[in-house]
mmCIF file of C-alpha atoms in Angstrom:
data_model
loop_
_atom_site.group_PDB
_atom_site.id
_atom_site.type_symbol
_atom_site.label_atom_id
_atom_site.label_comp_id
_atom_site.label_asym_id
_atom_site.label_seq_id
_atom_site.Cartn_x
_atom_site.Cartn_y
_atom_site.Cartn_z
ATOM 1 C CA MET A 22 13.271 -30.700 21.746
ATOM 2 C CA SER A 23 11.393 -28.703 24.234
ATOM 3 C CA ILE A 24 7.503 -27.477 23.687
ATOM 4 C CA TYR A 25 8.830 -23.922 22.691
ATOM 5 C CA GLN A 26 11.104 -25.101 19.909
ATOM 6 C CA ARG A 27 8.097 -27.143 18.406
ATOM 7 C CA ALA A 28 5.745 -24.048 18.432
ATOM 8 C CA LEU A 29 8.711 -21.944 17.043
ATOM 9 C CA ILE A 30 9.427 -24.490 14.078
ATOM 10 C CA SER A 31 6.085 -25.368 13.853
ATOM 11 C CA ALA A 32 5.055 -21.741 12.784
ATOM 12 C CA ALA A 33 8.213 -21.140 10.843
ATOM 13 C CA ILE A 34 7.282 -24.262 8.544
ATOM 14 C CA THR A 35 3.491 -22.729 8.555
ATOM 15 C CA TYR A 36 4.619 -18.660 7.376
ATOM 16 C CA VAL A 37 6.994 -20.339 4.666
ATOM 17 C CA ILE A 38 3.738 -22.488 3.424
ATOM 18 C CA VAL A 39 1.663 -19.816 3.689
ATOM 19 C CA LEU A 40 4.651 -17.702 1.727
ATOM 20 C CA TYR A 41 5.032 -20.003 -1.246
ATOM 21 C CA THR A 42 1.312 -20.542 -1.799
ATOM 22 C CA SER A 43 0.265 -16.692 -1.573
ATOM 23 C CA VAL A 44 3.096 -15.143 -2.854
ATOM 24 C CA PHE A 45 4.601 -17.538 -5.407
ATOM 25 C CA LYS A 46 1.274 -19.163 -6.154
ATOM 26 C CA GLY A 47 2.622 -22.093 -7.832
ATOM 27 C CA ARG A 48 5.515 -20.000 -9.940
ATOM 28 C CA PRO A 49 8.517 -21.388 -9.743
ATOM 29 C CA PHE A 50 11.370 -20.315 -7.249
ATOM 30 C CA PRO A 51 12.466 -16.421 -8.185
ATOM 31 C CA GLY A 52 16.312 -17.170 -7.777
ATOM 32 C CA LEU A 53 17.950 -13.748 -6.837
ATOM 33 C CA ASN A 54 15.659 -11.510 -8.648
ATOM 34 C CA MET A 55 15.192 -8.468 -6.494
ATOM 35 C CA GLN A 56 11.821 -7.547 -7.812
ATOM 36 C CA ALA A 57 10.572 -10.945 -7.410
ATOM 37 C CA TRP A 58 11.745 -10.715 -3.698
ATOM 38 C CA ALA A 59 10.118 -7.505 -3.118
ATOM 39 C CA PRO A 60 6.682 -8.473 -2.690
ATOM 40 C CA VAL A 61 7.999 -11.313 -0.391
ATOM 41 C CA LEU A 62 9.852 -8.949 1.846
ATOM 42 C CA LEU A 63 6.907 -7.195 2.587
ATOM 43 C CA ASN A 64 4.403 -9.813 3.694
ATOM 44 C CA ASP A 65 3.535 -10.132 7.098
ATOM 45 C CA ASN A 66 4.304 -14.255 6.914
ATOM 46 C CA MET A 67 7.860 -13.095 5.673
ATOM 47 C CA HIS A 68 7.852 -10.994 9.045
ATOM 48 C CA TYR A 69 7.115 -13.686 11.232
ATOM 49 C CA LEU A 70 9.013 -16.186 9.555
ATOM 50 C CA LEU A 71 12.188 -14.267 10.005
ATOM 51 C CA MET A 72 11.048 -13.345 13.811
ATOM 52 C CA CYS A 73 10.832 -17.494 14.454
ATOM 53 C CA VAL A 74 14.558 -17.975 13.067
ATOM 54 C CA THR A 75 15.712 -15.483 15.048
ATOM 55 C CA VAL A 76 14.084 -16.389 18.456
ATOM 56 C CA LEU A 77 14.882 -19.894 17.975
ATOM 57 C CA ASN A 78 18.283 -19.195 17.466
ATOM 58 C CA THR A 79 18.715 -17.836 21.242
ATOM 59 C CA SER A 80 20.293 -20.330 23.970
ATOM 60 C CA VAL A 81 17.453 -19.155 26.741
ATOM 61 C CA PRO A 82 14.052 -19.472 25.316
ATOM 62 C CA ILE A 83 12.106 -16.315 24.916
ATOM 63 C CA THR A 84 8.349 -17.333 25.281
ATOM 64 C CA LEU A 85 7.442 -13.629 25.144
ATOM 65 C CA ALA A 86 7.793 -14.452 21.209
ATOM 66 C CA LEU A 87 5.191 -16.910 21.336
ATOM 67 C CA ILE A 88 2.537 -14.231 22.021
ATOM 68 C CA PRO A 89 2.638 -12.705 18.665
ATOM 69 C CA LEU A 90 2.565 -15.806 17.023
ATOM 70 C CA MET A 91 -0.335 -17.026 18.994
ATOM 71 C CA ILE A 92 -2.786 -13.831 18.649
ATOM 72 C CA CYS A 93 -2.013 -13.803 14.569
ATOM 73 C CA ALA A 94 -2.695 -17.705 14.286
ATOM 74 C CA PHE A 95 -6.038 -16.834 16.213
ATOM 75 C CA TYR A 96 -7.204 -13.976 14.365
ATOM 76 C CA HIS A 97 -6.068 -16.199 10.777
ATOM 77 C CA ILE A 98 -8.248 -18.679 12.158
ATOM 78 C CA MET A 99 -10.847 -16.554 12.844
ATOM 79 C CA ASP A 100 -10.601 -14.565 9.278
ATOM 80 C CA ASN A 101 -10.152 -18.071 7.046
ATOM 81 C CA GLY A 102 -11.793 -20.574 9.605
ATOM 82 C CA SER A 103 -14.995 -20.703 7.711
ATOM 83 C CA VAL A 104 -14.885 -24.750 7.387
ATOM 84 C CA LEU A 105 -13.972 -24.990 11.157
ATOM 85 C CA THR A 106 -17.194 -22.903 12.275
ATOM 86 C CA ARG A 107 -19.068 -24.997 10.509
ATOM 87 C CA ARG A 108 -18.124 -28.207 12.075
ATOM 88 C CA VAL A 109 -17.921 -26.725 15.717
ATOM 89 C CA PRO A 110 -20.556 -23.920 15.937
ATOM 90 C CA MET A 111 -19.399 -22.415 19.402
ATOM 91 C CA LEU A 112 -16.487 -21.349 17.695
ATOM 92 C CA ASN A 113 -18.752 -18.385 16.136
ATOM 93 C CA LEU A 114 -19.524 -16.980 19.802
ATOM 94 C CA LEU A 115 -15.862 -16.793 20.738
ATOM 95 C CA PHE A 116 -15.312 -15.119 17.025
ATOM 96 C CA ASP A 117 -17.834 -12.946 17.656
ATOM 97 C CA ARG A 118 -16.897 -11.759 21.105
ATOM 98 C CA ALA A 119 -12.981 -11.366 19.352
ATOM 99 C CA ARG A 120 -13.721 -9.526 16.448
ATOM 100 C CA PRO A 121 -14.137 -6.128 18.326
ATOM 101 C CA LEU A 122 -10.989 -6.588 20.410
ATOM 102 C CA ARG A 123 -8.861 -7.070 17.085
ATOM 103 C CA SER A 124 -7.417 -3.681 17.302
ATOM 104 C CA ASN A 125 -6.126 -4.100 21.090
ATOM 105 C CA ALA A 126 -4.983 -7.261 20.431
ATOM 106 C CA MET A 127 -2.547 -6.308 17.219
ATOM 107 C CA LEU A 128 -1.098 -3.067 19.731
ATOM 108 C CA ILE A 129 -0.146 -6.045 22.300
ATOM 109 C CA VAL A 130 1.375 -8.087 18.976
ATOM 110 C CA ALA A 131 3.530 -4.652 18.482
ATOM 111 C CA TYR A 132 3.971 -4.362 22.022
ATOM 112 C CA THR A 133 5.402 -7.698 22.293
ATOM 113 C CA GLU A 134 7.765 -7.363 19.213
ATOM 114 C CA ILE A 135 9.133 -4.857 20.751
ATOM 115 C CA LEU A 136 9.460 -6.254 24.382
ATOM 116 C CA THR A 137 10.869 -9.087 22.797
ATOM 117 C CA MET A 138 13.462 -6.842 21.450
ATOM 118 C CA VAL A 139 14.330 -5.745 24.820
ATOM 119 C CA MET A 140 14.674 -9.368 26.097
ATOM 120 C CA LEU A 141 17.279 -9.976 23.338
ATOM 121 C CA LEU A 142 19.511 -7.048 24.126
ATOM 122 C CA PHE A 143 19.297 -7.929 27.814
ATOM 123 C CA LEU A 144 20.562 -11.776 26.872
ATOM 124 C CA THR A 145 23.278 -10.205 24.552
ATOM 125 C CA LEU A 146 24.912 -7.769 27.452
ATOM 126 C CA THR A 147 24.763 -10.742 30.057
ATOM 127 C CA GLY A 148 26.173 -13.461 27.184
ATOM 128 C CA ALA A 149 23.156 -15.680 26.858
ATOM 129 C CA GLY A 150 22.236 -13.747 23.468
ATOM 130 C CA SER A 151 24.306 -13.039 20.313
ATOM 131 C CA ILE A 152 24.600 -10.022 18.381
ATOM 132 C CA LEU A 153 23.426 -11.977 15.326
ATOM 133 C CA SER A 154 20.318 -12.465 16.759
ATOM 134 C CA CYS A 155 19.790 -8.530 17.970
ATOM 135 C CA LEU A 156 20.659 -7.575 14.326
ATOM 136 C CA MET A 157 18.402 -9.981 12.604
ATOM 137 C CA TYR A 158 15.609 -9.203 15.317
ATOM 138 C CA PHE A 159 16.320 -5.028 14.519
ATOM 139 C CA GLN A 160 15.675 -6.010 10.649
ATOM 140 C CA PHE A 161 12.338 -7.927 11.966
ATOM 141 C CA LEU A 162 11.267 -4.444 13.734
ATOM 142 C CA GLN A 163 12.372 -2.345 10.770
ATOM 143 C CA MET A 164 10.015 -4.441 8.468
ATOM 144 C CA ARG A 165 7.017 -4.211 11.067
ATOM 145 C CA PHE A 166 7.377 -0.369 11.399
ATOM 146 C CA LEU A 167 7.811 -0.063 7.383
ATOM 147 C CA THR A 168 4.516 -2.268 7.038
ATOM 148 C CA SER A 169 2.438 -1.739 10.443
ATOM 149 C CA ALA A 170 0.688 0.712 11.236
ATOM 150 C CA ASN A 171 -0.051 -0.837 14.737
ATOM 151 C CA SER A 172 3.828 -0.921 15.119
ATOM 152 C CA ARG A 173 4.329 2.540 14.339
ATOM 153 C CA THR A 174 1.709 3.674 16.817
ATOM 154 C CA VAL A 175 3.253 1.779 19.113
ATOM 155 C CA TRP A 176 6.865 3.135 18.481
ATOM 156 C CA GLY A 177 4.958 6.494 18.635
ATOM 157 C CA ILE A 178 3.170 5.797 22.129
ATOM 158 C CA ILE A 179 6.771 4.668 23.495
ATOM 159 C CA ARG A 180 8.544 7.976 21.717
ATOM 160 C CA ALA A 181 6.300 10.279 23.360
ATOM 161 C CA THR A 182 6.383 8.317 26.829
ATOM 162 C CA LEU A 183 10.249 8.554 27.147
ATOM 163 C CA ASP A 184 10.698 11.986 25.976
ATOM 164 C CA ARG A 185 7.985 13.232 28.909
ATOM 165 C CA TRP A 186 10.097 11.042 31.192
ATOM 166 C CA THR A 187 13.274 12.509 30.009
ATOM 167 C CA GLU A 188 12.076 16.063 29.973
ATOM 168 C CA HIS A 189 11.492 15.511 33.262
ATOM 169 C CA PRO A 190 13.054 18.103 35.776
ATOM 170 C CA ARG A 191 14.223 15.136 38.225
ATOM 171 C CA CYS A 192 15.514 13.217 35.095
ATOM 172 C CA PRO A 193 19.146 12.689 35.419
ATOM 173 C CA PRO A 194 21.060 14.370 32.955
ATOM 174 C CA ILE A 195 23.456 11.705 31.604
ATOM 175 C CA VAL A 196 19.963 9.361 31.293
ATOM 176 C CA ARG A 197 18.681 12.173 29.047
ATOM 177 C CA ARG A 198 21.874 12.507 26.827
ATOM 178 C CA VAL A 199 21.986 8.651 26.335
ATOM 179 C CA TYR A 200 18.325 8.649 25.287
ATOM 180 C CA GLY A 201 19.116 11.633 23.026
ATOM 181 C CA GLY A 202 21.921 9.516 21.398
ATOM 182 C CA ILE A 203 20.033 6.600 21.160
ATOM 183 C CA LYS A 204 17.136 8.466 19.327
ATOM 184 C CA THR A 205 19.237 10.250 16.741
ATOM 185 C CA GLN A 206 20.693 6.972 16.392
ATOM 186 C CA LEU A 207 17.692 5.168 15.816
ATOM 187 C CA ALA A 208 16.287 8.047 13.527
ATOM 188 C CA ARG A 209 19.401 7.799 11.093
ATOM 189 C CA ILE A 210 18.682 3.994 10.571
ATOM 190 C CA ALA A 211 15.032 3.970 10.302
ATOM 191 C CA PRO A 212 13.557 7.580 9.671
ATOM 192 C CA PRO A 213 10.270 7.944 10.355
ATOM 193 C CA GLN A 214 7.557 7.332 7.607
ATOM 194 C CA ALA A 215 4.267 8.772 6.763
ATOM 195 C CA ALA A 216 1.413 6.873 8.526
#
């Protein structure tokens, strides 16, 4: 088992533990009750658990997918690591420098989540990936779009950039038509949400 696989498996196990302790809070497992599952599906830990499982099932390692996991883990330790900072006081200096960078770091997380989808699509088109992985990861991106303001911001930036590029006079008409078709299909699948 590679270090990449170990990292994803350990992250998935961590997300399962956090989900169980924070959402279920010692209550019995809810079974198939949709009302009990609603808060679980809106939880960031569930989103990243789905991402870990999806990326773990690809035949080619996508190390780019580890970046959001590492950044989120770092900020989770920063927010909940009071015991750690008492034992290692130098960490306070690191955390103090990282706090103002949090919004930029979360934008990087959103960008890498989207780039991972591009990588999955590329792997699928070359035969090294599966359509199931793309569909599962698309579901992850939909959940992130619905619950994360940073994801909506990044999608807005990407859309504005692509709109500007395709409206340029030098843009080939076929590219403009393909982009318009993709944009229409994505709008039908995931309509824009109010921020």
